[in-house]
């Protein structure tokens, strides 16, 4: 009996470094030392590379082969951080290859800017005692105030951001006392960030980082 062998014509497809649903997600590109290089949005995802573009501003040209971190913000799918190497870089787009995911700790360190925003902190919504937001990220903040709280406390913060009043539930993750003992510094994590406030926070962070890039070019 003659046996017929059918050759498998389909090649096994390589996995994407990131689901295609992340296309159009805003992101920032940093060096391994967390220095900001460019910001933009993901325009293409292939098995070989991710492409990032900024349609409103000229992008800084990145050195070929530079190891970079891509901090990706997507409220629906979740934030992601990838590491890779720059492969093609122009004033219009950046392609990054040899991509791999980075740990959750790196995700918490991403997307952070220095600020000096005054507001209030309390155990219940409304009211509270004065505090200052010293740095800010999509996931949390570093606060300074004279009130005493402890790790694990669930609180509320209020502050104005881009003409929008932010009232956010937080959890205290870190506590540090100043040398004179009069001021407490808190590392806090945001809980259940509403979509409108999350979008406003993203827009603010991107604007601040664009300003940092512009200043670094002068």
Tab-separated table of C-alpha atoms in Angstrom:
chain	number	residue	atom	x	y	z
A	1	UNK	CA	0.000	0.000	0.000
A	2	UNK	CA	1.305	3.359	-0.986
A	3	UNK	CA	1.426	5.808	1.894
A	4	UNK	CA	1.068	9.509	1.320
A	5	UNK	CA	2.832	11.939	3.656
A	6	UNK	CA	1.519	15.462	3.825
A	7	UNK	CA	4.180	18.001	4.533
A	8	UNK	CA	3.101	20.609	7.060
A	9	UNK	CA	3.193	23.829	5.080
A	10	UNK	CA	2.433	26.031	8.071
A	11	UNK	CA	5.399	27.383	9.931
A	12	UNK	CA	5.095	27.758	13.642
A	13	UNK	CA	4.487	31.425	14.273
A	14	UNK	CA	6.687	33.154	16.806
A	15	UNK	CA	4.844	34.814	19.691
A	16	UNK	CA	4.447	38.561	19.842
A	17	UNK	CA	6.407	40.374	22.562
A	18	UNK	CA	3.142	42.099	23.494
A	19	UNK	CA	-0.529	41.452	22.551
A	20	UNK	CA	-1.704	43.483	19.548
A	21	UNK	CA	-4.358	45.089	21.764
A	22	UNK	CA	-1.559	47.251	23.193
A	23	UNK	CA	-1.239	49.144	19.887
A	24	UNK	CA	-1.992	52.849	20.511
A	25	UNK	CA	-0.997	52.517	24.193
A	26	UNK	CA	1.014	55.459	25.445
A	27	UNK	CA	4.534	54.690	26.604
A	28	UNK	CA	7.850	56.168	27.630
A	29	UNK	CA	11.317	54.950	26.669
A	30	UNK	CA	14.112	55.192	29.237
A	31	UNK	CA	17.713	54.111	29.592
A	32	UNK	CA	18.602	51.313	32.035
A	33	UNK	CA	19.444	54.101	34.480
A	34	UNK	CA	15.864	55.460	34.182
A	35	UNK	CA	16.827	58.583	32.199
A	36	UNK	CA	13.941	59.562	29.938
A	37	UNK	CA	14.675	59.383	26.184
A	38	UNK	CA	11.360	59.695	24.322
A	39	UNK	CA	7.613	59.397	24.864
A	40	UNK	CA	4.980	58.341	22.354
A	41	UNK	CA	2.498	55.594	21.494
A	42	UNK	CA	2.901	52.061	20.144
A	43	UNK	CA	2.105	51.977	16.435
A	44	UNK	CA	3.134	48.416	15.495
A	45	UNK	CA	3.809	45.089	17.246
A	46	UNK	CA	5.511	42.218	15.382
A	47	UNK	CA	7.404	39.097	16.505
A	48	UNK	CA	10.633	40.988	15.741
A	49	UNK	CA	10.074	44.487	17.083
A	50	UNK	CA	7.829	47.112	18.635
A	51	UNK	CA	7.482	50.466	16.905
A	52	UNK	CA	6.860	53.673	18.865
A	53	UNK	CA	5.951	57.034	17.317
A	54	UNK	CA	5.104	60.537	18.443
A	55	UNK	CA	2.794	62.171	15.914
A	56	UNK	CA	2.886	65.590	17.576
A	57	UNK	CA	6.596	66.089	18.300
A	58	UNK	CA	9.924	65.254	16.667
A	59	UNK	CA	11.583	62.359	18.474
A	60	UNK	CA	15.147	62.250	19.722
A	61	UNK	CA	17.290	59.896	17.617
A	62	UNK	CA	18.498	57.002	19.777
A	63	UNK	CA	21.880	55.314	19.361
A	64	UNK	CA	21.786	51.960	17.545
A	65	UNK	CA	21.926	49.003	19.923
A	66	UNK	CA	21.198	51.017	23.072
A	67	UNK	CA	19.487	48.973	25.793
A	68	UNK	CA	16.205	50.681	26.699
A	69	UNK	CA	13.160	50.132	28.903
A	70	UNK	CA	9.654	50.691	27.523
A	71	UNK	CA	7.085	51.621	30.166
A	72	UNK	CA	3.645	50.969	28.657
A	73	UNK	CA	0.428	52.396	30.117
A	74	UNK	CA	-2.923	50.758	29.399
A	75	UNK	CA	-5.707	51.132	31.964
A	76	UNK	CA	-7.803	48.320	30.508
A	77	UNK	CA	-5.132	45.681	29.849
A	78	UNK	CA	-2.709	46.655	32.579
A	79	UNK	CA	0.648	48.412	32.553
A	80	UNK	CA	3.664	46.568	31.165
A	81	UNK	CA	7.422	47.115	31.126
A	82	UNK	CA	9.678	45.656	28.417
A	83	UNK	CA	13.421	45.827	27.893
A	84	UNK	CA	15.079	45.694	24.478
A	85	UNK	CA	17.591	47.287	22.125
A	86	UNK	CA	17.077	50.182	19.721
A	87	UNK	CA	17.261	49.009	16.113
A	88	UNK	CA	15.902	51.840	13.943
A	89	UNK	CA	15.574	55.397	15.234
A	90	UNK	CA	14.452	58.517	13.368
A	91	UNK	CA	12.743	61.774	14.297
A	92	UNK	CA	9.423	60.047	13.457
A	93	UNK	CA	9.618	56.581	15.039
A	94	UNK	CA	11.695	54.140	17.092
A	95	UNK	CA	11.886	50.375	16.632
A	96	UNK	CA	13.049	48.211	19.527
A	97	UNK	CA	14.122	44.551	19.135
A	98	UNK	CA	15.218	41.665	21.413
A	99	UNK	CA	12.334	42.401	23.753
A	100	UNK	CA	11.682	40.771	27.122
A	101	UNK	CA	9.357	41.460	30.031
A	102	UNK	CA	10.674	43.086	33.220
A	103	UNK	CA	9.663	42.330	36.795
A	104	UNK	CA	6.794	43.931	38.723
A	105	UNK	CA	9.305	45.949	40.744
A	106	UNK	CA	10.459	47.711	37.573
A	107	UNK	CA	6.813	48.474	36.757
A	108	UNK	CA	6.367	50.264	40.072
A	109	UNK	CA	9.496	52.338	39.428
A	110	UNK	CA	8.310	53.479	36.014
A	111	UNK	CA	6.565	56.616	34.862
A	112	UNK	CA	7.506	58.831	37.814
A	113	UNK	CA	8.071	62.599	37.851
A	114	UNK	CA	9.092	65.071	40.532
A	115	UNK	CA	6.344	67.435	41.661
A	116	UNK	CA	5.526	69.992	44.344
A	117	UNK	CA	1.734	69.750	44.538
A	118	UNK	CA	-0.073	70.814	47.716
A	119	UNK	CA	-3.161	68.984	48.891
A	120	UNK	CA	-4.745	67.187	51.844
A	121	UNK	CA	-4.605	63.712	53.332
A	122	UNK	CA	-7.141	62.096	55.673
A	123	UNK	CA	-8.621	58.836	56.910
A	124	UNK	CA	-12.024	59.653	55.375
A	125	UNK	CA	-13.154	61.381	52.194
A	126	UNK	CA	-13.088	65.178	52.355
A	127	UNK	CA	-11.162	67.434	54.736
A	128	UNK	CA	-7.839	66.294	56.106
A	129	UNK	CA	-4.461	67.814	56.980
A	130	UNK	CA	-2.021	69.537	54.580
A	131	UNK	CA	0.437	67.422	52.603
A	132	UNK	CA	2.749	67.815	49.579
A	133	UNK	CA	3.035	65.396	46.657
A	134	UNK	CA	6.813	65.247	46.031
A	135	UNK	CA	6.738	62.766	43.180
A	136	UNK	CA	3.997	61.106	41.219
A	137	UNK	CA	3.461	58.030	39.070
A	138	UNK	CA	0.506	56.212	37.541
A	139	UNK	CA	0.520	53.765	40.454
A	140	UNK	CA	1.317	55.925	43.468
A	141	UNK	CA	3.190	58.857	44.942
A	142	UNK	CA	5.667	60.073	47.524
A	143	UNK	CA	4.022	62.364	50.052
A	144	UNK	CA	5.302	64.672	52.796
A	145	UNK	CA	3.238	65.784	55.793
A	146	UNK	CA	3.440	66.236	59.567
A	147	UNK	CA	0.662	63.757	60.380
A	148	UNK	CA	1.605	60.306	61.674
A	149	UNK	CA	0.416	57.272	59.756
A	150	UNK	CA	1.747	53.708	59.640
A	151	UNK	CA	2.435	51.160	56.940
A	152	UNK	CA	-0.805	49.563	55.771
A	153	UNK	CA	-3.042	52.531	56.594
A	154	UNK	CA	-5.818	53.125	54.029
A	155	UNK	CA	-6.309	56.852	53.460
A	156	UNK	CA	-7.559	59.456	50.980
A	157	UNK	CA	-5.599	62.254	49.265
A	158	UNK	CA	-6.960	65.355	47.549
A	159	UNK	CA	-5.039	67.600	45.144
A	160	UNK	CA	-5.568	69.583	41.960
A	161	UNK	CA	-4.075	68.188	38.771
A	162	UNK	CA	-4.512	69.972	35.438
A	163	UNK	CA	-7.689	71.745	36.646
A	164	UNK	CA	-9.168	68.457	37.885
A	165	UNK	CA	-9.697	67.744	41.579
A	166	UNK	CA	-8.205	64.338	42.347
A	167	UNK	CA	-9.585	62.498	45.381
A	168	UNK	CA	-7.868	59.124	45.468
A	169	UNK	CA	-7.875	56.174	47.883
A	170	UNK	CA	-4.345	55.139	48.856
A	171	UNK	CA	-2.470	52.527	50.896
A	172	UNK	CA	0.685	53.499	52.797
A	173	UNK	CA	3.506	51.206	51.663
A	174	UNK	CA	6.587	52.941	53.105
A	175	UNK	CA	7.175	55.385	55.959
A	176	UNK	CA	10.291	57.472	56.585
A	177	UNK	CA	10.852	60.056	59.332
A	178	UNK	CA	12.894	63.203	58.662
A	179	UNK	CA	16.052	63.776	60.737
A	180	UNK	CA	14.336	66.396	62.911
A	181	UNK	CA	11.440	64.006	63.536
A	182	UNK	CA	8.841	66.570	62.528
A	183	UNK	CA	7.917	65.429	59.030
A	184	UNK	CA	6.924	62.035	57.678
A	185	UNK	CA	7.589	60.875	54.131
A	186	UNK	CA	5.217	58.283	52.726
A	187	UNK	CA	5.388	55.994	49.735
A	188	UNK	CA	1.762	55.322	48.822
A	189	UNK	CA	-0.039	53.174	46.268
A	190	UNK	CA	-3.251	54.273	44.557
A	191	UNK	CA	-6.256	51.962	44.888
A	192	UNK	CA	-9.026	51.537	42.293
A	193	UNK	CA	-8.108	54.586	40.239
A	194	UNK	CA	-11.205	55.815	38.300
A	195	UNK	CA	-10.717	55.902	34.516
A	196	UNK	CA	-11.177	59.675	34.184
A	197	UNK	CA	-8.643	60.376	36.910
A	198	UNK	CA	-6.258	57.750	35.546
A	199	UNK	CA	-6.412	59.395	32.097
A	200	UNK	CA	-5.807	62.830	33.635
A	201	UNK	CA	-2.842	61.478	35.576
A	202	UNK	CA	-1.362	59.904	32.422
A	203	UNK	CA	-1.790	63.146	30.472
A	204	UNK	CA	-0.113	65.140	33.241
A	205	UNK	CA	2.820	62.730	33.524
A	206	UNK	CA	3.387	62.761	29.757
A	207	UNK	CA	3.298	66.545	29.619
A	208	UNK	CA	5.824	66.816	32.435
A	209	UNK	CA	8.105	64.300	30.784
A	210	UNK	CA	7.878	66.073	27.419
A	211	UNK	CA	9.014	69.213	29.246
A	212	UNK	CA	11.953	67.266	30.696
A	213	UNK	CA	12.970	66.066	27.246
A	214	UNK	CA	12.756	69.606	25.837
A	215	UNK	CA	14.904	70.954	28.672
A	216	UNK	CA	17.508	68.221	28.202
A	217	UNK	CA	17.920	69.232	24.526
A	218	UNK	CA	18.749	72.872	25.327
